[in-house]
mmCIF file of C-alpha atoms in Angstrom:
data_model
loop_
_atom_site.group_PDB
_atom_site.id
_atom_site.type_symbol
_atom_site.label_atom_id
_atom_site.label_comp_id
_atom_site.label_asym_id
_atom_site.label_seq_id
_atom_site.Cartn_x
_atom_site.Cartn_y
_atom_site.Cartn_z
ATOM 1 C CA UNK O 186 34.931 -65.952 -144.894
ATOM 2 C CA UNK O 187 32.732 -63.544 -143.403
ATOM 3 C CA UNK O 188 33.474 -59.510 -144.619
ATOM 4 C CA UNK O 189 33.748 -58.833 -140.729
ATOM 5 C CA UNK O 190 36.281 -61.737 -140.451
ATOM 6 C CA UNK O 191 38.214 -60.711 -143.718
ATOM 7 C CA UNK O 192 38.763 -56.821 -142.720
ATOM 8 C CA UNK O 193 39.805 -57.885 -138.978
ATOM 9 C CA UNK O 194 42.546 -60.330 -140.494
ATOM 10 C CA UNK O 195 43.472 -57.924 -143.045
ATOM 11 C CA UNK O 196 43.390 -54.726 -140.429
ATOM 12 C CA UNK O 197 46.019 -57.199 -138.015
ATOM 13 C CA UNK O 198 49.018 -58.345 -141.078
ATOM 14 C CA UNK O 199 48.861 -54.365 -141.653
ATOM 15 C CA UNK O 200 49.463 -53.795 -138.235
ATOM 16 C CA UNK O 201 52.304 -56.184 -137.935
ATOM 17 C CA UNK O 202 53.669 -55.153 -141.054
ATOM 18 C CA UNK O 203 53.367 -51.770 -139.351
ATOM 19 C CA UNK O 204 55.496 -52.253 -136.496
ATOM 20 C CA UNK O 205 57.879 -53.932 -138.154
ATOM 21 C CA UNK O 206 58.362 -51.678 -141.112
ATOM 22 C CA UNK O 207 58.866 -49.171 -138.286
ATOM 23 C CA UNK O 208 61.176 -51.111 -135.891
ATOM 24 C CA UNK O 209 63.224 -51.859 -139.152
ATOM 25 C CA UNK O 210 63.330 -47.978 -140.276
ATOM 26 C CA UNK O 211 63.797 -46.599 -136.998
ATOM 27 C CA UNK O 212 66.096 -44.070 -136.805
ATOM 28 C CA UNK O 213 64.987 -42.710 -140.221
ATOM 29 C CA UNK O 214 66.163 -38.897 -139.060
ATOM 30 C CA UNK O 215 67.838 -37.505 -136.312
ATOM 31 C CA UNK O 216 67.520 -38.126 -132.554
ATOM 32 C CA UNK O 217 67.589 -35.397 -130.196
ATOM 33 C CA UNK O 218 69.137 -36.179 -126.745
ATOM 34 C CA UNK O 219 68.051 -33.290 -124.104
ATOM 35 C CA UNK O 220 70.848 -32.458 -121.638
ATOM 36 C CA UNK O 221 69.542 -30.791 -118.934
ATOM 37 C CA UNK O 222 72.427 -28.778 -117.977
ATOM 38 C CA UNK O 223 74.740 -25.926 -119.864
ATOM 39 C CA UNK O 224 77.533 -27.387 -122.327
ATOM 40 C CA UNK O 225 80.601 -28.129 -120.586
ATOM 41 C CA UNK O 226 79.723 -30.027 -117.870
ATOM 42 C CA UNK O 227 80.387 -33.664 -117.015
ATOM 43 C CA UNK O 228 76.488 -34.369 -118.469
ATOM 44 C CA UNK O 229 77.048 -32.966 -121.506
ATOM 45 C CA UNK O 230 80.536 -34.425 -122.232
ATOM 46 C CA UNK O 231 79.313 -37.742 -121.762
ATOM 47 C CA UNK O 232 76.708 -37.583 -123.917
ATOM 48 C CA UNK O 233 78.526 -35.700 -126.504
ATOM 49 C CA UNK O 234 81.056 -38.830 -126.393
ATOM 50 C CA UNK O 235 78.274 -41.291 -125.976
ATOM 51 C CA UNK O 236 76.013 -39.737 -129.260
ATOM 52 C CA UNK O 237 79.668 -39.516 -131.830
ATOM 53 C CA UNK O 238 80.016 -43.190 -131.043
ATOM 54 C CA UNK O 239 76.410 -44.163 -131.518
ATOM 55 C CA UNK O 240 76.872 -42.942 -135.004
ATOM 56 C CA UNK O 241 78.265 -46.197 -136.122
ATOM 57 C CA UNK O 242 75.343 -47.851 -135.524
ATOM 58 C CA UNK O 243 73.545 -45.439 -138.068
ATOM 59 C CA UNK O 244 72.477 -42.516 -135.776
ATOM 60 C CA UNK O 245 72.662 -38.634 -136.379
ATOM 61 C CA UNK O 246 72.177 -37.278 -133.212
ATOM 62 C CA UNK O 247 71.981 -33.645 -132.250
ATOM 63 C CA UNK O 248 72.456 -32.643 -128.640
ATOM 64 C CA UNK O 249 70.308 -29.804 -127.143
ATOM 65 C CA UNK O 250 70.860 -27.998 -124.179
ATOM 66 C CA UNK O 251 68.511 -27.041 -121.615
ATOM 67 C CA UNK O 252 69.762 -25.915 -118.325
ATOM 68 C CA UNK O 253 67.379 -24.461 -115.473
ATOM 69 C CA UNK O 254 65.539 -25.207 -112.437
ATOM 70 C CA UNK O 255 68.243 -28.084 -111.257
ATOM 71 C CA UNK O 256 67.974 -30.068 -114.744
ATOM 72 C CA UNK O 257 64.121 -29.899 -114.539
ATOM 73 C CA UNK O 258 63.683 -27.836 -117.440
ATOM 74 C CA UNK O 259 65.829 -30.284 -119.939
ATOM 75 C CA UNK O 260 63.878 -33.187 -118.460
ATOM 76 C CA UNK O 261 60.168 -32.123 -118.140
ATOM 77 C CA UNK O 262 60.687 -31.107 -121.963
ATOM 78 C CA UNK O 263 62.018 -34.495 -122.700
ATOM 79 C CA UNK O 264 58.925 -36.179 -120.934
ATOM 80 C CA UNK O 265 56.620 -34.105 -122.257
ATOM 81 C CA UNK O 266 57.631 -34.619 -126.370
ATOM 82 C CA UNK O 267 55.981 -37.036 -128.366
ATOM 83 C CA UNK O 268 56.784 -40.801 -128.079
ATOM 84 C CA UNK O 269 57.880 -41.446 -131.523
ATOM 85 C CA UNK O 270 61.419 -42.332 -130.818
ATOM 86 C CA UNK O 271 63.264 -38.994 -132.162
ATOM 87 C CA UNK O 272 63.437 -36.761 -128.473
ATOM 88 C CA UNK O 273 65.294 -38.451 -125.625
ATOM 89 C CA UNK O 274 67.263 -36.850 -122.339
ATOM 90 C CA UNK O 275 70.466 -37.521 -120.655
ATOM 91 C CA UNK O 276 69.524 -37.789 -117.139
ATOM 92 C CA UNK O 277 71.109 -38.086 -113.608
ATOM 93 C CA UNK O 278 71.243 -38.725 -109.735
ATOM 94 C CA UNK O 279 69.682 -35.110 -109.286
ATOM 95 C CA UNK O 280 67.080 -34.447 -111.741
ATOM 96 C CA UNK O 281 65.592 -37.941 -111.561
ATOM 97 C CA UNK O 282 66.188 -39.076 -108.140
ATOM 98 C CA UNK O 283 66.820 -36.022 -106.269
ATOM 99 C CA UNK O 284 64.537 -33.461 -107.167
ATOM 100 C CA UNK O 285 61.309 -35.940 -106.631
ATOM 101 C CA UNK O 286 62.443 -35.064 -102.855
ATOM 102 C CA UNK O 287 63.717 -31.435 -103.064
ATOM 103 C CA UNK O 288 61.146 -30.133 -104.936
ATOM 104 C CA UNK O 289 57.184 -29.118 -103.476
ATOM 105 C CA UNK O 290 56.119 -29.523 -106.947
ATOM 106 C CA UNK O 291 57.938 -31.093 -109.457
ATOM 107 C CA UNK O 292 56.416 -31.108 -113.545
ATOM 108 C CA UNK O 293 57.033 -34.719 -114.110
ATOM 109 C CA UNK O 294 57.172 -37.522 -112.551
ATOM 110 C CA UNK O 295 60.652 -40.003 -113.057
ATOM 111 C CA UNK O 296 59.059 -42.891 -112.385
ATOM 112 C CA UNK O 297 55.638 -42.934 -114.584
ATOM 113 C CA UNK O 298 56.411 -39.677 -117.470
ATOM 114 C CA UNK O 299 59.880 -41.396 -118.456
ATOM 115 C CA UNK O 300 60.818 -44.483 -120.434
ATOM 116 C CA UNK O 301 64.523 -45.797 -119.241
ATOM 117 C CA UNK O 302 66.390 -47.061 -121.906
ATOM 118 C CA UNK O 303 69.802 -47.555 -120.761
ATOM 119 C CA UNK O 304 72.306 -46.507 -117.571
ATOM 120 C CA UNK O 305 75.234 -45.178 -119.223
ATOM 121 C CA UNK O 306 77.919 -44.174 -116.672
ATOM 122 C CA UNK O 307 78.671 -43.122 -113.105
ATOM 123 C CA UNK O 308 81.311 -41.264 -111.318
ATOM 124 C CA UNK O 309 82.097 -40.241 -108.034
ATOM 125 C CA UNK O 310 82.376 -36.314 -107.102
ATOM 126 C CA UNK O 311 85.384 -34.849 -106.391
ATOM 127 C CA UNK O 312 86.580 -31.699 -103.614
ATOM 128 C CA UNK O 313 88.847 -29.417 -105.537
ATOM 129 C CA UNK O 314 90.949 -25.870 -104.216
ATOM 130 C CA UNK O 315 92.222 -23.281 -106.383
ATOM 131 C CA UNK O 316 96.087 -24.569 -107.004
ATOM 132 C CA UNK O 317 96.952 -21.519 -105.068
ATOM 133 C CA UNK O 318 94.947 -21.950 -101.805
ATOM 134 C CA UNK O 319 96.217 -22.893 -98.299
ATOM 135 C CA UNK O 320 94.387 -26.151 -98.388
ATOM 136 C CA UNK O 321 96.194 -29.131 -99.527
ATOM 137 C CA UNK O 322 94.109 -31.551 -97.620
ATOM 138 C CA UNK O 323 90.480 -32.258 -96.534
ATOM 139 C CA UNK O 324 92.153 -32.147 -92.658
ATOM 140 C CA UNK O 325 92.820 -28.515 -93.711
ATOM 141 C CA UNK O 326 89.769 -27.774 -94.537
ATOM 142 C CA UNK O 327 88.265 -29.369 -91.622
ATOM 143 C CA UNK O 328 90.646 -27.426 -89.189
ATOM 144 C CA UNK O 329 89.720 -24.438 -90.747
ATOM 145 C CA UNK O 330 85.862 -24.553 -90.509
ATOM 146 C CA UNK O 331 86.308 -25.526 -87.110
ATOM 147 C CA UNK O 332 88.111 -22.124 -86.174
ATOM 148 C CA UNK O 333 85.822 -20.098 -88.110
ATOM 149 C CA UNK O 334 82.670 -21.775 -88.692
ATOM 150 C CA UNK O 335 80.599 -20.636 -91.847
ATOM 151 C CA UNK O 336 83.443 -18.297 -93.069
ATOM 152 C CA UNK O 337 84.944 -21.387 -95.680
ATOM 153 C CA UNK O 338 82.644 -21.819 -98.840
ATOM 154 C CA UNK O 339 81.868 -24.209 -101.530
ATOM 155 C CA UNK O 340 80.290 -24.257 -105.053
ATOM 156 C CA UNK O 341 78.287 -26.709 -106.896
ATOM 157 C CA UNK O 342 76.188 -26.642 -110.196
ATOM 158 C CA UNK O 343 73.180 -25.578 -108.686
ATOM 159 C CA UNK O 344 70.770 -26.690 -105.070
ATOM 160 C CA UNK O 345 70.168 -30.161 -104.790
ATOM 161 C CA UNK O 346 72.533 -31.615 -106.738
ATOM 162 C CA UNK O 347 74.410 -34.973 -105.832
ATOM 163 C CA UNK O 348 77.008 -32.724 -105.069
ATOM 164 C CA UNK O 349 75.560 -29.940 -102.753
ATOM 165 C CA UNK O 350 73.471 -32.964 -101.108
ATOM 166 C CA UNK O 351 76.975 -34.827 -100.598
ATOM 167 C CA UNK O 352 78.791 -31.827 -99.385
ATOM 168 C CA UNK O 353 75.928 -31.212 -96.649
ATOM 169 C CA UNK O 354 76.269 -34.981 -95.489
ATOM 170 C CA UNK O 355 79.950 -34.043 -95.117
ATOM 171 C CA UNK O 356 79.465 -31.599 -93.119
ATOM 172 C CA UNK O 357 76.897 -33.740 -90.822
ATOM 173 C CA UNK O 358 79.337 -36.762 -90.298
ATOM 174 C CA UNK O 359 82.853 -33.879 -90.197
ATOM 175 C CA UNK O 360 80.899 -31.906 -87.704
ATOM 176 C CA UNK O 361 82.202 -28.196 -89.288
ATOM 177 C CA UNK O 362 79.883 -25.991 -90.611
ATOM 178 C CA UNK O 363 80.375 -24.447 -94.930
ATOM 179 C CA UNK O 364 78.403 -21.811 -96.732
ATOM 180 C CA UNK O 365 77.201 -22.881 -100.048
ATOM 181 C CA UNK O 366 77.287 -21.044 -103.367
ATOM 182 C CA UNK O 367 75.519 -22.521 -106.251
ATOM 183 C CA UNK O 368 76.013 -21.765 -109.698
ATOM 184 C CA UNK O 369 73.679 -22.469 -112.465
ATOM 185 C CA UNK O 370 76.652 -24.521 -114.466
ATOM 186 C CA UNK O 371 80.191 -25.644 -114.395
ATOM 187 C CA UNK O 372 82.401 -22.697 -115.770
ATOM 188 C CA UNK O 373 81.378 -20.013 -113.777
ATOM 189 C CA UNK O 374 82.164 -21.583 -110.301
ATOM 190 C CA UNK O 375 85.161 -23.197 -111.925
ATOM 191 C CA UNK O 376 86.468 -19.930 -112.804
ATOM 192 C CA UNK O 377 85.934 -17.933 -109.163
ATOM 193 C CA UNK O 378 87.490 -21.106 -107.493
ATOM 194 C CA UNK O 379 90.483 -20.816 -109.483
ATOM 195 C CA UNK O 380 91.186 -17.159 -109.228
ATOM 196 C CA UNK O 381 90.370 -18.200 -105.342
ATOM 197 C CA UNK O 382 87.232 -15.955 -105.040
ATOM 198 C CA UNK O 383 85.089 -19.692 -103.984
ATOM 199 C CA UNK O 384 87.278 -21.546 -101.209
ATOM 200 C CA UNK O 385 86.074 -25.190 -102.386
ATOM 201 C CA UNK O 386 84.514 -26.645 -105.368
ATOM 202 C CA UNK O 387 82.673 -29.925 -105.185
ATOM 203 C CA UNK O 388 81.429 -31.704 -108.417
ATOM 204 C CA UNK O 389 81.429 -35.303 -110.546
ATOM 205 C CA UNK O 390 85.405 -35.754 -111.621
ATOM 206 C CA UNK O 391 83.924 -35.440 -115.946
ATOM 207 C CA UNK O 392 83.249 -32.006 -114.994
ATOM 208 C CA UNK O 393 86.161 -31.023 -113.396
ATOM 209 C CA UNK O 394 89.260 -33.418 -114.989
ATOM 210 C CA UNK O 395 90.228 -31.070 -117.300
ATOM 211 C CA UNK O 396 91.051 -27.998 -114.896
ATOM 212 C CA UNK O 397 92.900 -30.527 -112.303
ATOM 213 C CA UNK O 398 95.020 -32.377 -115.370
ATOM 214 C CA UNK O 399 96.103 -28.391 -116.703
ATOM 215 C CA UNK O 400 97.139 -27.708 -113.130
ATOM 216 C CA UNK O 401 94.463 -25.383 -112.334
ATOM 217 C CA UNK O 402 92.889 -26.769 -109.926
ATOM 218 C CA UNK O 403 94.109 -29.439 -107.009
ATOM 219 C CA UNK O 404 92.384 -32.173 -106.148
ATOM 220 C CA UNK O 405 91.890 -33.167 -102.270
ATOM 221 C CA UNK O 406 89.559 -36.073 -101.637
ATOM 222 C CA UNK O 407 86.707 -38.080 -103.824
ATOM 223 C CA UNK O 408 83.589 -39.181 -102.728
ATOM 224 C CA UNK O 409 83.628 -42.887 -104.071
ATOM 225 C CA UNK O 410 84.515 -45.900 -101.386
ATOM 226 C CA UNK O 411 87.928 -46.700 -103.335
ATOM 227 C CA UNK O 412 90.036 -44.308 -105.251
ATOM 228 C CA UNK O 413 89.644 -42.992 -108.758
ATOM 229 C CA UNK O 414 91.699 -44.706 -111.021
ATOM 230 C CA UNK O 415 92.717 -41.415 -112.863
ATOM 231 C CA UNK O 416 93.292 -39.172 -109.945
ATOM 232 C CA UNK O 417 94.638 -42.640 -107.767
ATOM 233 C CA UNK O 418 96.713 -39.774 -105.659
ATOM 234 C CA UNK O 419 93.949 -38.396 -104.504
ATOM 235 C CA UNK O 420 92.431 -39.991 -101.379
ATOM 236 C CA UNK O 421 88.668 -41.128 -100.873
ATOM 237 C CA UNK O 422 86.691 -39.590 -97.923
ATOM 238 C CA UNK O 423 86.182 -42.696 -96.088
ATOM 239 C CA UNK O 424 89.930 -43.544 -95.424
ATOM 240 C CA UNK O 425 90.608 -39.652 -94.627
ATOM 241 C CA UNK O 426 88.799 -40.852 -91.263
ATOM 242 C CA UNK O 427 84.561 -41.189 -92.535
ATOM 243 C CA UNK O 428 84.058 -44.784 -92.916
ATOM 244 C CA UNK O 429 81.443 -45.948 -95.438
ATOM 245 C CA UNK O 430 81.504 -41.825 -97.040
ATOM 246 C CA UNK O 431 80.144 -42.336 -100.438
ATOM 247 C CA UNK O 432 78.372 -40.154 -102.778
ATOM 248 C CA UNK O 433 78.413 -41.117 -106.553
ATOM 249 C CA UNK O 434 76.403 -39.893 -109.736
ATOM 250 C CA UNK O 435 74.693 -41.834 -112.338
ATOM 251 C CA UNK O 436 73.828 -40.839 -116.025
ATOM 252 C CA UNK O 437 71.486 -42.058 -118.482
ATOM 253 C CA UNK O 438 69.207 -41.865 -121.519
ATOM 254 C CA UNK O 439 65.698 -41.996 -121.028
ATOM 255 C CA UNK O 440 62.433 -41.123 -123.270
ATOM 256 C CA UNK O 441 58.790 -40.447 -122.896
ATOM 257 C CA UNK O 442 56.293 -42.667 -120.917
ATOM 258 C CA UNK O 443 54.625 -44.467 -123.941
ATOM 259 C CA UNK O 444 57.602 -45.325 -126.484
ATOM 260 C CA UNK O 445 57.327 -48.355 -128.842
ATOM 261 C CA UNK O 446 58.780 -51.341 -127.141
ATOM 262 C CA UNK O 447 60.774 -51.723 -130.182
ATOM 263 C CA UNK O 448 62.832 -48.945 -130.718
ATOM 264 C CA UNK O 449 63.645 -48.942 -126.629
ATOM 265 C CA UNK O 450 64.839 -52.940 -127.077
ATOM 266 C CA UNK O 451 66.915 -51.333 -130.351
ATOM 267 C CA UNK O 452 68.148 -48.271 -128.273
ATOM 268 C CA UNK O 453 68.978 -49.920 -125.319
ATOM 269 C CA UNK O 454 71.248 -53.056 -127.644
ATOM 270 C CA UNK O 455 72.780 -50.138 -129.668
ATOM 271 C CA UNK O 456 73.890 -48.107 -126.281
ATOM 272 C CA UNK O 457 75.387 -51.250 -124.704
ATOM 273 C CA UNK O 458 77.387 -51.789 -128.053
ATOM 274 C CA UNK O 459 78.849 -48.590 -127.755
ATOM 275 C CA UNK O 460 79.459 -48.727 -124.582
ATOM 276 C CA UNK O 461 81.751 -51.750 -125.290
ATOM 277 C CA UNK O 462 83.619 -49.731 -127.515
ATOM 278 C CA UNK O 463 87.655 -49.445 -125.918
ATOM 279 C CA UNK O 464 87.731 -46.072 -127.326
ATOM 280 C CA UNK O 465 84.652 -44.498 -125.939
ATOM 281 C CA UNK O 466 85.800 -46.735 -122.553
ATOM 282 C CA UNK O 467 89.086 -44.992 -122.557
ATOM 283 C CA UNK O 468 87.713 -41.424 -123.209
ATOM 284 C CA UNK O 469 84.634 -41.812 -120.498
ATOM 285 C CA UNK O 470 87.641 -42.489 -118.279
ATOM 286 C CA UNK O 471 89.935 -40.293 -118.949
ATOM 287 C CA UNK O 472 87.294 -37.736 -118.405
ATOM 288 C CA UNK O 473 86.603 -39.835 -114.867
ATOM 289 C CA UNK O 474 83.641 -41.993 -115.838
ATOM 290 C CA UNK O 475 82.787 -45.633 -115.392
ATOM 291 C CA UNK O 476 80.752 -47.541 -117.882
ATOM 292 C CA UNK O 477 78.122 -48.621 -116.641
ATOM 293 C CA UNK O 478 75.647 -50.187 -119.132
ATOM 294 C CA UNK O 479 72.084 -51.637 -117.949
ATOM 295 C CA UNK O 480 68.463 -53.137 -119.380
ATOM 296 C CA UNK O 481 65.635 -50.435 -119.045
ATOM 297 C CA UNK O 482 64.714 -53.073 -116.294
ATOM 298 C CA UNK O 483 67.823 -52.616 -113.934
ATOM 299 C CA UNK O 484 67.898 -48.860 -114.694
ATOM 300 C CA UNK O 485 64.345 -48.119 -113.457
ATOM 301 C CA UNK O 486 64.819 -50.108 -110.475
ATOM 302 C CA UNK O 487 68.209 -48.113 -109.708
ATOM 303 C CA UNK O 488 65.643 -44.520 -110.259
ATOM 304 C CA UNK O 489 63.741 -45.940 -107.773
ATOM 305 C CA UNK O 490 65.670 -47.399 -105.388
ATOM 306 C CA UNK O 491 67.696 -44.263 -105.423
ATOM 307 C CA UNK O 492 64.358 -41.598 -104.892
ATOM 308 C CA UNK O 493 64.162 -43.714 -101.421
ATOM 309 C CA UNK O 494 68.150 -43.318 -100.992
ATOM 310 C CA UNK O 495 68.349 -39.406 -101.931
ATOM 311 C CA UNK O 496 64.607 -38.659 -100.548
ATOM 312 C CA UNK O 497 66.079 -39.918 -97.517
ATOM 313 C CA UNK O 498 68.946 -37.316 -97.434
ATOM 314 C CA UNK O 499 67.425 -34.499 -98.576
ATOM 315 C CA UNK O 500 65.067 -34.525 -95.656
ATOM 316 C CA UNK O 501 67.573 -35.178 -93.007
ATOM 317 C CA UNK O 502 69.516 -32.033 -95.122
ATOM 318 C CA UNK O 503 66.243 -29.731 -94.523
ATOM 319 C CA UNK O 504 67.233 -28.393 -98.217
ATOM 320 C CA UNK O 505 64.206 -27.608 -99.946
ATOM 321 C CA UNK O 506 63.480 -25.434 -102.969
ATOM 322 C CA UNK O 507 59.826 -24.412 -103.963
#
């Protein structure tokens, strides 16, 4: 056999040998999973919850925080680490459908600097008061705004989120007219709706379960098409008299353009297995989240079909940040 011949051969087994010494070691340290928002919030606990359970299937995972710039920050330093495996992010509706739309110039792009791996859970938003305000109902509210248009606010985590976007296309369809405050996380504009210094508060139910299950907060409508089965008191939007209302956010992990094929086939199995977990189940919805496990496949097309969905919105909206 020709030298030429011999080393090609050779330079191919090691090779294989390669990639499958590495899809066999893989995790050999810890994964980081980016969340792109403070701790607290509904993204966080979810992947807090998602990462303990993973660690059955031999995982250490430490969870890093990087809030700013409407989850860009947390993401665009997820696409931009190397693609070795070990740096992944916990994304959602806004930062990787959203802000392709709401932003002049966004760092990275969703759909070509990102590997999906898996879709991990969704959950509608929910309209909260301060247990002590006047409005019980989302027909109070409504009257209200009418009489005094502007002078009834709302918070959300931050411009362009699902819920800010949601809470605009409210106010389209309820024809009343809300100033918006947004707040760079959860905790701040949960506490100044409780002590009743923020009128409304509009976020996913994970974010927000714990204050309305310790009393603090009352619930008044959700955004989904049927109602939440752990807030089933509470009634949708559509059957308060909007037909069709829906707004609902998506999570999931995703990693650099570029990753081995093999660790994202071994990701994605080992994320679907603990989603199948009852426990996790059971604490996902008790904190108001529904499984919702996917191939890398059906989760890219849902990023896509969903910058059409939200690009859509946001320009009818006018919102815009540069």
């Amino acid at each position: 056999m020709p030298f030429s011949r011999r080393a090609a051969l050779a330079w191919a087994a090691a090779s294989f040998f390669a990639v499958a010494a590495h899809a066999q070691a893989w995790p050999s340290k810890p994964v980081r999973i980016v969340v792109p928002f403070p701790a607290g919030g509904g993204t966080d606990l979810i992947t807090r919850e998602v990462a303990n359970k993973l660690t059955a299937s031999g995982y250490t995972s430490v969870i890093d925080n990087k809030p700013g710039s409407g989850g860009n920050l947390g993401v665009d330093a997820a696409a931009k680490s190397a693609p070795d495996g070990y740096t992944f992010v916990m994304g959602q509706t806004s930062n990787l459908a959203i802000n392709p739309t709401l932003y002049a110039k966004l760092p990275y792009d969703p759909t070509k600097d990102l590997t999906p791996i898996s879709l991990v859970a969704s959950s509608p938003l929910v309209i909260v008061t301060g247990v002590d305000s006047p409005y019980k109902t989302l027909a109070d509210v409504i009257k209200a705004a009418k009489e005094k248009p502007g002078t009834l606010n709302y918070a959300t985590s931050g411009n362009g989120t699902v819920a800010h976007l949601a809470a605009e296309s409210f106010q389209k369809v309820a024809g009343i007219k809300l100033t918006h405050v947004p707040y760079k996380g959860a905790a701040q504009g949960a506490t100044d709706v409780i002590s009743g210094q923020v009128h409304l508060y509009v976020s996913s139910i994970p974010t927000l379960i714990g204050h309305i299950k310790s009393g603090k907060m009352r619930p008044i409508a959700v955004t989904a098409l049927k109602r939440a089965d752990d807030l089933p008191q509470v009634p949708t939007i559509a059957e308060s008299g909007f037909k069709d209302f829906e707004a609902v956010t998506w999570f999931g992990i995703l990693g650099p353009a570029n990753l081995p094929k093999e660790v994202v086939a071994k990701f994605n199995a080992d994320i679907n297995k603990a989603l199948k977990d009852a426990d996790l189940q059971k604490k996902l919805g008790d904190q108001g989240a529904d499984i919702a496990g996917s191939t890398p496949e059906q989760f890219s097309k849902l990023i896509r079909d969903d910058i059409t969905r939200w690009g859509k919105i946001v320009k009818e909206s006018g919102a815009k940040v540069d």
